[in-house]
Amino acid sequence: MSEEAIMLAEKLLKSDENYLDNVIALWRIGNQKYGQCWDTEFHIFGEIESETDHLPINHVRSKCSDEFLAKADKELEETIEYYRDNVVKACNIIIGRKNL
């Protein structure tokens, strides 16, 4: 498993900070590794990316209104809670494959 994937998985297990950016990065790694992330340990990150592709990632947040950010942050919080168990499971699989 790539060191970047392990680092991102560890970050997601520790904190929700930069959640979308970390999820998107893991989705991209899964697509690069397998051609597409579906039916792999990276699958959940593709689901989340698809569900949240309208939400602002870090580098565009400064261009968004406070009202939009409040709505987006609420939706992101709900998404994080909804997918938490699946994300934890996927992250643990990625970290567990550290030496593969």
Coordinates of N, CA and C in Angstrom, one line a residue:
M1 N 0.8 -1.2 0.0 CA 0.0 0.0 0.0 C 0.9 1.2 0.0
S2 N 0.5 2.3 -0.7 CA 1.3 3.5 -0.8 C 1.3 4.2 0.6
E3 N 2.5 4.8 0.8 CA 2.6 5.6 2.1 C 1.6 6.7 2.2
E4 N 1.3 7.3 1.0 CA 0.3 8.4 1.0 C -1.0 7.9 1.4
A5 N -1.4 6.8 0.9 CA -2.8 6.2 1.3 C -2.8 5.9 2.8
I6 N -1.7 5.3 3.3 CA -1.7 5.0 4.8 C -1.7 6.3 5.6
M7 N -1.0 7.3 5.2 CA -1.0 8.6 5.9 C -2.4 9.2 5.9
L8 N -3.0 9.2 4.7 CA -4.4 9.8 4.7 C -5.4 9.0 5.5
A9 N -5.3 7.7 5.5 CA -6.2 6.8 6.3 C -6.0 7.1 7.7
E10 N -4.7 7.3 8.2 CA -4.4 7.6 9.6 C -5.0 8.9 9.9
K11 N -4.9 9.9 9.1 CA -5.5 11.2 9.3 C -7.0 11.1 9.5
L12 N -7.7 10.4 8.6 CA -9.1 10.3 8.8 C -9.5 9.6 10.1
L13 N -8.7 8.6 10.5 CA -9.1 8.0 11.8 C -8.9 8.9 13.0
K14 N -8.0 9.8 12.9 CA -7.6 10.7 14.0 C -8.5 11.9 14.1
S15 N -9.0 12.4 12.9 CA -9.7 13.7 12.9 C -10.5 13.9 11.6
D16 N -11.6 14.7 11.7 CA -12.4 15.1 10.6 C -11.8 16.3 9.9
E17 N -10.7 16.8 10.4 CA -10.1 18.0 9.7 C -9.7 17.7 8.3
N18 N -10.0 18.5 7.4 CA -9.7 18.3 5.9 C -10.3 17.0 5.4
Y19 N -11.5 16.7 5.9 CA -12.2 15.4 5.6 C -12.3 15.3 4.1
L20 N -13.0 16.2 3.4 CA -13.2 16.1 2.0 C -11.9 16.0 1.2
D21 N -11.0 16.8 1.5 CA -9.7 16.7 0.8 C -9.0 15.3 0.9
N22 N -9.1 14.8 2.1 CA -8.5 13.5 2.4 C -9.3 12.4 1.7
V23 N -10.6 12.5 1.7 CA -11.5 11.5 1.0 C -11.2 11.5 -0.5
I24 N -11.1 12.7 -1.0 CA -10.9 12.8 -2.5 C -9.5 12.3 -2.8
A25 N -8.6 12.5 -2.0 CA -7.2 12.0 -2.3 C -7.2 10.5 -2.2
L26 N -7.9 9.9 -1.3 CA -8.0 8.4 -1.2 C -8.7 7.9 -2.4
W27 N -9.8 8.5 -2.8 CA -10.6 8.1 -4.0 C -9.6 8.1 -5.2
R28 N -8.8 9.1 -5.4 CA -7.9 9.2 -6.5 C -6.9 8.1 -6.5
I29 N -6.3 7.8 -5.3 CA -5.3 6.8 -5.1 C -6.0 5.4 -5.5
G30 N -7.2 5.2 -5.1 CA -7.9 3.9 -5.4 C -8.1 3.8 -6.9
N31 N -8.5 4.9 -7.6 CA -8.6 4.9 -9.0 C -7.3 4.7 -9.7
Q32 N -6.3 5.3 -9.2 CA -4.9 5.0 -9.8 C -4.5 3.6 -9.7
K33 N -4.7 3.1 -8.5 CA -4.2 1.7 -8.2 C -5.0 0.6 -8.9
Y34 N -6.3 0.8 -9.0 CA -7.1 -0.3 -9.6 C -7.8 0.1 -11.0
G35 N -7.6 1.3 -11.5 CA -8.3 1.7 -12.6 C -9.6 2.4 -12.3
Q36 N -10.2 1.9 -11.3 CA -11.4 2.5 -10.7 C -11.5 1.9 -9.3
C37 N -12.1 2.7 -8.4 CA -12.0 2.3 -6.9 C -13.2 1.4 -6.6
W38 N -14.1 1.1 -7.4 CA -15.3 0.3 -7.0 C -14.9 -1.1 -6.7
D39 N -15.6 -1.6 -5.7 CA -15.4 -3.0 -5.2 C -14.0 -3.2 -4.7
T40 N -13.4 -2.2 -4.1 CA -12.0 -2.3 -3.5 C -12.1 -1.6 -2.1
E41 N -11.0 -1.6 -1.4 CA -11.0 -1.0 -0.1 C -11.2 0.5 -0.2
F42 N -11.1 1.1 -1.4 CA -11.2 2.5 -1.7 C -12.7 2.9 -2.1
H43 N -13.5 1.9 -2.2 CA -14.9 2.1 -2.7 C -15.6 3.2 -1.9
I44 N -15.6 3.1 -0.6 CA -16.3 4.1 0.2 C -15.9 5.5 -0.1
F45 N -14.7 5.7 -0.4 CA -14.2 7.1 -0.7 C -14.8 7.6 -2.0
G46 N -15.0 6.7 -3.0 CA -15.7 7.0 -4.2 C -17.2 7.4 -4.0
E47 N -17.8 6.6 -3.1 CA -19.2 6.9 -2.7 C -19.3 8.3 -2.1
I48 N -18.4 8.6 -1.2 CA -18.5 9.9 -0.5 C -18.2 11.0 -1.5
E49 N -17.2 10.8 -2.3 CA -16.8 11.9 -3.3 C -18.0 12.2 -4.2
S50 N -18.7 11.1 -4.6 CA -19.9 11.3 -5.5 C -21.0 12.1 -4.8
E51 N -21.2 11.7 -3.5 CA -22.3 12.3 -2.7 C -22.0 13.8 -2.3
T52 N -20.7 14.1 -2.3 CA -20.3 15.5 -1.8 C -19.6 16.3 -2.8
D53 N -19.7 16.0 -4.1 CA -19.0 16.7 -5.1 C -19.4 18.1 -5.3
H54 N -20.5 18.5 -4.7 CA -21.0 19.9 -4.7 C -20.6 20.7 -3.5
L55 N -19.9 20.1 -2.6 CA -19.4 20.8 -1.4 C -18.0 21.3 -1.6
P56 N -17.7 22.5 -1.0 CA -16.4 23.1 -1.2 C -15.3 22.4 -0.5
I57 N -14.2 22.2 -1.3 CA -13.0 21.7 -0.6 C -12.2 22.9 -0.1
N58 N -11.1 22.6 0.6 CA -10.4 23.7 1.3 C -10.0 24.9 0.4
H59 N -9.5 24.6 -0.8 CA -9.0 25.8 -1.5 C -10.0 26.7 -2.1
V60 N -11.3 26.3 -2.1 CA -12.4 27.1 -2.6 C -13.3 27.7 -1.5
R61 N -13.1 27.3 -0.3 CA -13.9 27.8 0.8 C -13.9 29.3 0.9
S62 N -12.7 29.9 0.7 CA -12.6 31.4 0.8 C -13.4 32.2 -0.2
K63 N -13.9 31.5 -1.2 CA -14.7 32.1 -2.3 C -16.2 31.9 -2.1
C64 N -16.5 31.2 -1.0 CA -17.9 30.9 -0.7 C -18.5 31.9 0.3
S65 N -19.8 32.1 0.3 CA -20.5 32.9 1.2 C -20.6 32.2 2.6
D66 N -20.7 33.0 3.6 CA -20.9 32.4 5.0 C -22.1 31.5 5.0
E67 N -23.2 31.9 4.4 CA -24.5 31.2 4.4 C -24.3 29.8 3.7
F68 N -23.6 29.8 2.5 CA -23.4 28.6 1.8 C -22.5 27.7 2.7
L69 N -21.4 28.2 3.3 CA -20.5 27.4 4.1 C -21.2 26.8 5.3
A70 N -22.1 27.5 5.9 CA -22.9 27.0 7.0 C -23.7 25.8 6.6
K71 N -24.4 25.9 5.4 CA -25.2 24.8 4.9 C -24.3 23.6 4.5
A72 N -23.2 23.9 3.8 CA -22.3 22.9 3.4 C -21.6 22.1 4.6
D73 N -21.3 22.9 5.6 CA -20.7 22.3 6.8 C -21.6 21.4 7.5
K74 N -22.9 21.8 7.6 CA -23.9 20.9 8.2 C -24.1 19.6 7.4
E75 N -24.2 19.8 6.1 CA -24.3 18.6 5.2 C -23.1 17.7 5.4
L76 N -21.9 18.3 5.4 CA -20.7 17.5 5.6 C -20.7 16.7 6.9
E77 N -21.1 17.4 8.0 CA -21.2 16.7 9.3 C -22.1 15.5 9.3
E78 N -23.2 15.7 8.6 CA -24.2 14.5 8.5 C -23.6 13.4 7.6
T79 N -22.8 13.8 6.6 CA -22.2 12.8 5.7 C -21.1 12.0 6.5
I80 N -20.3 12.7 7.3 CA -19.3 12.1 8.1 C -19.9 11.1 9.0
E81 N -20.9 11.5 9.7 CA -21.5 10.6 10.7 C -22.2 9.4 10.0
Y82 N -22.8 9.6 8.8 CA -23.5 8.5 8.1 C -22.4 7.5 7.6
Y83 N -21.3 7.9 7.2 CA -20.3 7.0 6.6 C -19.2 6.6 7.6
R84 N -19.2 7.1 8.8 CA -18.1 6.9 9.7 C -17.7 5.5 9.9
D85 N -18.6 4.5 10.1 CA -18.2 3.1 10.3 C -17.5 2.6 9.1
N86 N -18.1 2.9 7.9 CA -17.5 2.4 6.7 C -16.1 3.0 6.4
V87 N -15.9 4.2 6.7 CA -14.6 4.9 6.6 C -13.6 4.3 7.5
V88 N -14.0 4.1 8.8 CA -13.1 3.5 9.7 C -12.7 2.1 9.2
K89 N -13.6 1.3 8.8 CA -13.3 0.0 8.3 C -12.3 0.0 7.1
A90 N -12.6 0.9 6.1 CA -11.7 1.0 5.0 C -10.3 1.5 5.3
C91 N -10.3 2.5 6.2 CA -9.0 3.0 6.7 C -8.2 2.0 7.4
N92 N -8.8 1.2 8.2 CA -8.1 0.1 8.9 C -7.6 -1.0 7.9
I93 N -8.3 -1.2 6.9 CA -7.9 -2.2 5.8 C -6.6 -1.6 5.1
I94 N -6.7 -0.3 4.8 CA -5.6 0.3 4.1 C -4.3 0.3 5.0
I95 N -4.5 0.7 6.2 CA -3.4 0.7 7.1 C -2.8 -0.8 7.4
G96 N -3.8 -1.7 7.4 CA -3.4 -3.1 7.6 C -2.6 -3.7 6.5
R97 N -2.7 -3.1 5.3 CA -2.0 -3.6 4.2 C -0.7 -2.8 3.9
K98 N -0.2 -2.3 5.0 CA 1.0 -1.4 5.0 C 2.2 -2.1 4.3
N99 N 2.4 -3.3 4.5 CA 3.5 -4.0 4.0 C 3.2 -4.8 2.7
L100 N 2.1 -4.6 2.1 CA 1.7 -5.3 0.9 C 2.1 -4.5 -0.3

